mmCIF file of C-alpha atoms in Angstrom:
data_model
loop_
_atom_site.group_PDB
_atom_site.id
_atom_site.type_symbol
_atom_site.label_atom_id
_atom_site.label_comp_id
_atom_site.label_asym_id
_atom_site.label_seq_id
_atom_site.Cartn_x
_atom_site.Cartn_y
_atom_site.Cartn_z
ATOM 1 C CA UNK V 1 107.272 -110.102 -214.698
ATOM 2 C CA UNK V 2 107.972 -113.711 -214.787
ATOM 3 C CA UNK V 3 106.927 -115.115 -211.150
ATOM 4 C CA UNK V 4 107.397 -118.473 -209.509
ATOM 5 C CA UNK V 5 106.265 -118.653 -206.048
ATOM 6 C CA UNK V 6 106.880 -122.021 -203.679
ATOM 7 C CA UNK V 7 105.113 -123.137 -200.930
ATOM 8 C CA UNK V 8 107.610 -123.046 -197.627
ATOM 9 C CA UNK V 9 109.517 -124.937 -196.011
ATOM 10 C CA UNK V 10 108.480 -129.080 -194.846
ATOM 11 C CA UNK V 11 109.981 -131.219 -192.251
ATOM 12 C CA UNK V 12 108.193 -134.339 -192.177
ATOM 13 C CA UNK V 13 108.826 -138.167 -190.992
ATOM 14 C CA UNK V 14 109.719 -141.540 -193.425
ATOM 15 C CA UNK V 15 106.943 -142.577 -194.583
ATOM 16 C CA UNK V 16 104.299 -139.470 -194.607
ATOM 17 C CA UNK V 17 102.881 -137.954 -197.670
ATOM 18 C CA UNK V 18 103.955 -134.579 -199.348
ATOM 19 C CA UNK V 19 102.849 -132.261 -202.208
ATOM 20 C CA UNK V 20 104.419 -128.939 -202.485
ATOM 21 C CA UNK V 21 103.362 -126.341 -205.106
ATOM 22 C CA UNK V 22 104.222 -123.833 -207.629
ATOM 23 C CA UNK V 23 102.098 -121.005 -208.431
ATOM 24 C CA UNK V 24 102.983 -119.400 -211.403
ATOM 25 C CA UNK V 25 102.284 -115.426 -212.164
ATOM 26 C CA UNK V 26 103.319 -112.578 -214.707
ATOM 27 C CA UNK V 27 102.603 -115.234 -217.954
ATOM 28 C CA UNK V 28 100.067 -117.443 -219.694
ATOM 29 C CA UNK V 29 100.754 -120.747 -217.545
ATOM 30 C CA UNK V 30 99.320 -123.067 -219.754
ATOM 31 C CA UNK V 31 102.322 -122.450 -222.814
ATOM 32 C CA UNK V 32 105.367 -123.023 -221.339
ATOM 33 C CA UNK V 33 106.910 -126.027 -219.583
ATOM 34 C CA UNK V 34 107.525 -126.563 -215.911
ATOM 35 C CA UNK V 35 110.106 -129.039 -214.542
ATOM 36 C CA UNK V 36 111.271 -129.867 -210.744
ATOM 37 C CA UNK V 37 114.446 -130.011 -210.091
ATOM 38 C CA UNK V 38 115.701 -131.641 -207.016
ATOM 39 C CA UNK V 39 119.284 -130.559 -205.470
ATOM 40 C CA UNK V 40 120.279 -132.682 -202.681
ATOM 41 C CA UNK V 41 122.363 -130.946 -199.720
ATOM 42 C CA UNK V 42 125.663 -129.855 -201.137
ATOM 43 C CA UNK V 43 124.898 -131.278 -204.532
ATOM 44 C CA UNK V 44 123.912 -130.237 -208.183
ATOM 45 C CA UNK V 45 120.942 -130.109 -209.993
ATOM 46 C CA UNK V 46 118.893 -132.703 -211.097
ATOM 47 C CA UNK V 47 115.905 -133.020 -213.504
ATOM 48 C CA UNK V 48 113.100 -134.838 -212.090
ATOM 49 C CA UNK V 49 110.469 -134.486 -214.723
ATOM 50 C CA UNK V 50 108.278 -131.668 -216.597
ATOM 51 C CA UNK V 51 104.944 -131.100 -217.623
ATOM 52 C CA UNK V 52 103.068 -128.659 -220.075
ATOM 53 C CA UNK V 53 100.040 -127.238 -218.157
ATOM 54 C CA UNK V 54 98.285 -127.183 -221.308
ATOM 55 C CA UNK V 55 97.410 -130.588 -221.800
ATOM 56 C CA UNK V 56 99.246 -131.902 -218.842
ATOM 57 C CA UNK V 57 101.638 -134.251 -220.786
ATOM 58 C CA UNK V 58 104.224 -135.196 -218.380
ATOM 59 C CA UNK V 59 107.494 -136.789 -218.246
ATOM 60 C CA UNK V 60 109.940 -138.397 -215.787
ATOM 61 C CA UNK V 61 113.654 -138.301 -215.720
ATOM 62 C CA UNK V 62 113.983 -142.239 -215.342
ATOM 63 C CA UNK V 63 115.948 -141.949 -211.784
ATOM 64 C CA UNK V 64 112.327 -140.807 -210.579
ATOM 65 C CA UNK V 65 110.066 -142.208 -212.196
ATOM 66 C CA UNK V 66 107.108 -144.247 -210.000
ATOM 67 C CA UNK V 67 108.720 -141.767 -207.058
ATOM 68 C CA UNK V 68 107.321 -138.486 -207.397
ATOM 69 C CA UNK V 69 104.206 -137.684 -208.977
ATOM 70 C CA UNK V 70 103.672 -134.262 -210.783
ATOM 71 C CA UNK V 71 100.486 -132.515 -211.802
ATOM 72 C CA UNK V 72 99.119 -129.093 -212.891
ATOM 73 C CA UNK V 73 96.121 -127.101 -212.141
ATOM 74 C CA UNK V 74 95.207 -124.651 -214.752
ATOM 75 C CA UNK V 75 92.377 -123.093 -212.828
ATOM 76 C CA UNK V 76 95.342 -121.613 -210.229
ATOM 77 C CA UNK V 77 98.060 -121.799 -212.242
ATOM 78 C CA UNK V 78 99.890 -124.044 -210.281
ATOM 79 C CA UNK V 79 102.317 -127.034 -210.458
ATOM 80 C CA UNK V 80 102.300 -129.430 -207.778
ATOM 81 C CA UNK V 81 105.289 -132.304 -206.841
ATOM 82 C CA UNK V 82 103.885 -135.058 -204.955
ATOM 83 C CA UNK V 83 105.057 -137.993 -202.822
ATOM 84 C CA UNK V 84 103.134 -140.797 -201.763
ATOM 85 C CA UNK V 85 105.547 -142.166 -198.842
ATOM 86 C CA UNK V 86 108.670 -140.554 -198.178
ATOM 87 C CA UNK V 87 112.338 -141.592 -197.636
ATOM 88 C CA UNK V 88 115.496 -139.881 -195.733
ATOM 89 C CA UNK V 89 116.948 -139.897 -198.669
ATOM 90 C CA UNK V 90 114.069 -137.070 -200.264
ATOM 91 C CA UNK V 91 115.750 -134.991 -198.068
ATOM 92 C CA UNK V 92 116.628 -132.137 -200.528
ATOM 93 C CA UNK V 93 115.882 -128.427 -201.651
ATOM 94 C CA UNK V 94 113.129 -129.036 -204.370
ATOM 95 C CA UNK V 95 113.142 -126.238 -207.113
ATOM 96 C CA UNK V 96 110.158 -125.419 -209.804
ATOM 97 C CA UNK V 97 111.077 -124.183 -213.231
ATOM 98 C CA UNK V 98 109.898 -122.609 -216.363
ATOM 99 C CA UNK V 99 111.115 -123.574 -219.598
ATOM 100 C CA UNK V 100 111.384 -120.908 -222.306
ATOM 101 C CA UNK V 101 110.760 -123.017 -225.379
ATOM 102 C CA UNK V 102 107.614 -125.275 -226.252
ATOM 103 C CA UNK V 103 109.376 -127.663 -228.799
ATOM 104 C CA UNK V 104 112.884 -127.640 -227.345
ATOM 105 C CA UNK V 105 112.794 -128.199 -223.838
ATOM 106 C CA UNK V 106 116.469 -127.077 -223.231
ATOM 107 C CA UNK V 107 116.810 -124.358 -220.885
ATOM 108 C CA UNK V 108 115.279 -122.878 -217.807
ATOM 109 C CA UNK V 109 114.318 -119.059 -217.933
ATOM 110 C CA UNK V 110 112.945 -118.590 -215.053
ATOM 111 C CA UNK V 111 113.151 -120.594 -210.927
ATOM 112 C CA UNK V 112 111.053 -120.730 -207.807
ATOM 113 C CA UNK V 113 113.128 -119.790 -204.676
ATOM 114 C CA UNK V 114 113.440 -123.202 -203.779
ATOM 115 C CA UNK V 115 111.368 -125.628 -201.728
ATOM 116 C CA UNK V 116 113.194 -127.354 -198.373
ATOM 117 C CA UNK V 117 112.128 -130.720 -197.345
ATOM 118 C CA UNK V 118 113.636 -132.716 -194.460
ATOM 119 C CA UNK V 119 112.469 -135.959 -193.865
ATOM 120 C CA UNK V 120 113.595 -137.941 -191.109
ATOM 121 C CA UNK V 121 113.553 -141.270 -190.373
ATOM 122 C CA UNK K 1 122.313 -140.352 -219.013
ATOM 123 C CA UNK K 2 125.105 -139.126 -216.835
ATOM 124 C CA UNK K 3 125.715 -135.517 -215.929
ATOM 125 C CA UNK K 4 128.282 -133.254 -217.807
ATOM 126 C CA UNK K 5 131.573 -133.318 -216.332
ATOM 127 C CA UNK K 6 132.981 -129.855 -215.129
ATOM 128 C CA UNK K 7 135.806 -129.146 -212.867
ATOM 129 C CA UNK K 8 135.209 -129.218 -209.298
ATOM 130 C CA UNK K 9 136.221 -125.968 -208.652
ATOM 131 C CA UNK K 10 138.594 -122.733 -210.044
ATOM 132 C CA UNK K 11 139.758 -119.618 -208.866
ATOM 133 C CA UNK K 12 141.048 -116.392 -209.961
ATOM 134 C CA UNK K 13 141.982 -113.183 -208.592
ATOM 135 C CA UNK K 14 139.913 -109.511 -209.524
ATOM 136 C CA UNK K 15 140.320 -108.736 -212.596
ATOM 137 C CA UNK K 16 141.218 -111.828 -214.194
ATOM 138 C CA UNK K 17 139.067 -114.161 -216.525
ATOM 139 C CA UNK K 18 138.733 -118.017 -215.613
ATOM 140 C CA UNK K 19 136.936 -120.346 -218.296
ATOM 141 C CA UNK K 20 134.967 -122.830 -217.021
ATOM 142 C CA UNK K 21 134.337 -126.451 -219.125
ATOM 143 C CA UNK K 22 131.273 -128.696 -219.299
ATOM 144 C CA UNK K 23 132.177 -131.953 -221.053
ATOM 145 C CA UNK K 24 130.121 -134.479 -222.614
ATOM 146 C CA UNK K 25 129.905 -137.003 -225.919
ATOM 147 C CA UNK K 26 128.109 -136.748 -229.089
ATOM 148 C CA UNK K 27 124.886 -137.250 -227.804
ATOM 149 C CA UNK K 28 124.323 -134.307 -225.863
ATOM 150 C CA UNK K 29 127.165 -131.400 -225.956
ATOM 151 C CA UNK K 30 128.147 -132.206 -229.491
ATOM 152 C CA UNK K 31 124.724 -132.903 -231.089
ATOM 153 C CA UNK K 32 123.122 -130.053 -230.391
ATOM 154 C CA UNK K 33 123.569 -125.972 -230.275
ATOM 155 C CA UNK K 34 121.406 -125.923 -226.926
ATOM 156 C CA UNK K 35 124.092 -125.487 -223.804
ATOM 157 C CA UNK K 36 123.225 -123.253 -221.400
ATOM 158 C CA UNK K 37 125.312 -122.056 -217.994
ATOM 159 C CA UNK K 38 123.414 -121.172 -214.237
ATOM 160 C CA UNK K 39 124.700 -118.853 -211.503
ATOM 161 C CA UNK K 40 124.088 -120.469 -208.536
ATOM 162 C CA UNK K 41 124.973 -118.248 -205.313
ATOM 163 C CA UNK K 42 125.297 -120.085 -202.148
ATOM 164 C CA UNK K 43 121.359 -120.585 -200.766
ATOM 165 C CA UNK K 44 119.536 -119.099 -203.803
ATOM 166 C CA UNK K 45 118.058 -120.411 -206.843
ATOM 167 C CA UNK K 46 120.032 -120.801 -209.787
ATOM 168 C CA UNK K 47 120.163 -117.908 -212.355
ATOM 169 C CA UNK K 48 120.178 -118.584 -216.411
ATOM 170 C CA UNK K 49 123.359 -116.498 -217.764
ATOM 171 C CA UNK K 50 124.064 -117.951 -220.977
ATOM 172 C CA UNK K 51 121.572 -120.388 -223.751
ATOM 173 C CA UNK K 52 121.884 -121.616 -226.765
ATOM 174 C CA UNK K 53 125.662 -121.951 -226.399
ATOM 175 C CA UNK K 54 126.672 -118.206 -226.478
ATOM 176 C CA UNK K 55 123.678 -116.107 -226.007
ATOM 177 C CA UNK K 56 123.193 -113.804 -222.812
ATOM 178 C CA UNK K 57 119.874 -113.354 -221.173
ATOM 179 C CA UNK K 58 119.375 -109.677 -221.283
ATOM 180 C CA UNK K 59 120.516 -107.497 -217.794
ATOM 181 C CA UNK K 60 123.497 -110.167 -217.949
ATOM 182 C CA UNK K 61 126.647 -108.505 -218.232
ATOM 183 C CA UNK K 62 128.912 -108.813 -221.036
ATOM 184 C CA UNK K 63 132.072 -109.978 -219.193
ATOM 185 C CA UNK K 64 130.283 -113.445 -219.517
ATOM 186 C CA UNK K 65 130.301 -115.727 -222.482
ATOM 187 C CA UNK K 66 130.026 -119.395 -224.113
ATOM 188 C CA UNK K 67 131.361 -121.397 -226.644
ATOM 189 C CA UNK K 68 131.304 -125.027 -227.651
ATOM 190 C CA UNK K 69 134.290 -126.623 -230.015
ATOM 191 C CA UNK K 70 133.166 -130.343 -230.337
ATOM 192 C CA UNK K 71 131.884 -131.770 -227.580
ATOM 193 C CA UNK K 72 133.024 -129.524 -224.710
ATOM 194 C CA UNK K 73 131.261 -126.659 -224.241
ATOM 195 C CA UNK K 74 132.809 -123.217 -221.973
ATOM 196 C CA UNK K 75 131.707 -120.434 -219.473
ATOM 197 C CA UNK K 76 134.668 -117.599 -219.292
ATOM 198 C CA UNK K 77 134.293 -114.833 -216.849
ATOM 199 C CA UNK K 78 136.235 -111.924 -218.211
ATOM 200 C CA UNK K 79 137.193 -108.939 -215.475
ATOM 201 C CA UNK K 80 136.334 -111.672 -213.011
ATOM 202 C CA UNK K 81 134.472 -109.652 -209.675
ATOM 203 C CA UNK K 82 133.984 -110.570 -206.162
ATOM 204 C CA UNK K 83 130.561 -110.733 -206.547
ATOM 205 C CA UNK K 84 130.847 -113.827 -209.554
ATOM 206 C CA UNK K 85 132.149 -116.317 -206.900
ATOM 207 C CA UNK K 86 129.397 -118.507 -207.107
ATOM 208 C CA UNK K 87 128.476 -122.260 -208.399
ATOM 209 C CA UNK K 88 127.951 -122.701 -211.992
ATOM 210 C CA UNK K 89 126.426 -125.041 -213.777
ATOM 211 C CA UNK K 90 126.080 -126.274 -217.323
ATOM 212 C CA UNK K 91 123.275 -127.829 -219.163
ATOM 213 C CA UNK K 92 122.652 -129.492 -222.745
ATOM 214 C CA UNK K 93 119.753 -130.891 -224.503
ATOM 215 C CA UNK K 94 119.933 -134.365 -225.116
ATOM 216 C CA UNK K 95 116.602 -134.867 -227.181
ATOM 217 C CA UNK K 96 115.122 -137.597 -225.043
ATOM 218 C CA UNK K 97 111.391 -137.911 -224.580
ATOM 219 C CA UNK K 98 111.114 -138.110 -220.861
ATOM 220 C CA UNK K 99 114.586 -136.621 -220.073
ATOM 221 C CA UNK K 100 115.229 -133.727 -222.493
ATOM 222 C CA UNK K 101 118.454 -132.300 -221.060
ATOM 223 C CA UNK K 102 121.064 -132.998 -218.339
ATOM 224 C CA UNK K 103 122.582 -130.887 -216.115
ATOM 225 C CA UNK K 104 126.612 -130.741 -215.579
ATOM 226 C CA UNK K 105 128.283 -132.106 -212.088
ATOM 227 C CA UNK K 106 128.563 -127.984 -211.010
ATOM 228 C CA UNK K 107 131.647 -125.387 -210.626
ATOM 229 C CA UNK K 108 132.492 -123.811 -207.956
ATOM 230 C CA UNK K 109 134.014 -120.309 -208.648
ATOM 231 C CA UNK K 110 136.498 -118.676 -205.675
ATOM 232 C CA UNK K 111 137.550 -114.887 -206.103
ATOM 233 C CA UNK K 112 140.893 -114.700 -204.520
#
């Protein structure tokens, strides 16, 4: 079975650092795609970025690019989403995906439960 | 790139079927045969129910299904049941590098 398991629950302060993981179970982790995909409170989805554990290519959705950094460790299976210096506005239920298709990068078979961060300023 | 456009909301009573629409150009929606639909129940992760336009995820039931005519693709909910009231989102590959597909603006589904 398919498992995506996300570390719990952050409130932190404007300005503070943050990395919250992914550890991935049930499947080879280096072969399949993971995004992050942010939903803000009471909003939809939105792709941040993905990377391929493989070889760690990754790529940003332009609206967060330079914001968020993302990364991979093979060694625990495990995707990480990283922020150097946080704002309010990161404020936002952070969720980890896997993709089911190497080449076409289209849909999401699988979701962490969901990642809360609260930042204040 | 901007997200799909769906209706903000819909309803229908038990028993009925309500058809949901995702809306986009020729670049995403109409370009490609890779649309897929999330369940998204109020404080839990979203849930795949439908790929590659009209394909169901196996363990999802059959009242749901897709289509796409152009560039507008559809979610209907056939028998509809009080435990579909959820949000629902669409999604379509857009063949970008760094931004491969885009999600649509969400649906949310009331059982009357």
């Amino acid at each position: 079975e398919v498992r995506l398991e996300q570390s719990g629950r952050e409130v932190k302060k404007s300005g503070e650092s943050l990395k919250i993981s992914c550890k991935a179970s049930g499947y080879r982790f280096s072969s399949y795609w993971i995004g992050w995909v942010r939903q803000m409170p009471g909003k939809g989805l939105e792709l941040m970025g993905i990377i391929y554990p493989g070889d760690s290519d990754t790529r940003y959705s332009p609206s967060f690019q330079g914001q968020v950094t993302i990364s991979a460790d093979k060694s625990v299976s495990t995707t990480y989403l990283h922020w150097s210096s946080l704002k309010a506005s990161d404020t936002a239920t952070y969720y980890c995906a896997r993709h089911d298709d190497v080449d076409i990068v289209a849909t999401i078979d699988s979701w962490g439960q969901g990642t809360w961060v609260t930042v204040s300023s | 790139q901007s997200a799909l456009t769906q209706p903000r909301s819909v309803a229908g009573s038990p028993g009925q079927s309500v058809t949901i629409s995702c809306t986009g150009t020729s670049r995403d929606v109409g370009a490609y045969p890779y649309v897929s639909w999330y369940q998204q129940v109020p404080g839990k992760a979203p849930k795949l129910i439908i790929h590659d336009v009209d394909k169901r995820p196996s363990g999802v039931p059959d009242r749901f299904s897709g289509s796409k005519s152009g560039s507008t693709a559809s979610l209907t909910i056939s028998g509809l049941q009080a435990e579909d009231e959820a949000d629902y989102y669409c999604s379509s590959y857009v063949g970008n590098y760094n931004f491969p597909y885009v999600f649509g603006s969400g649906t949310a589904v009331t059982v009357l």
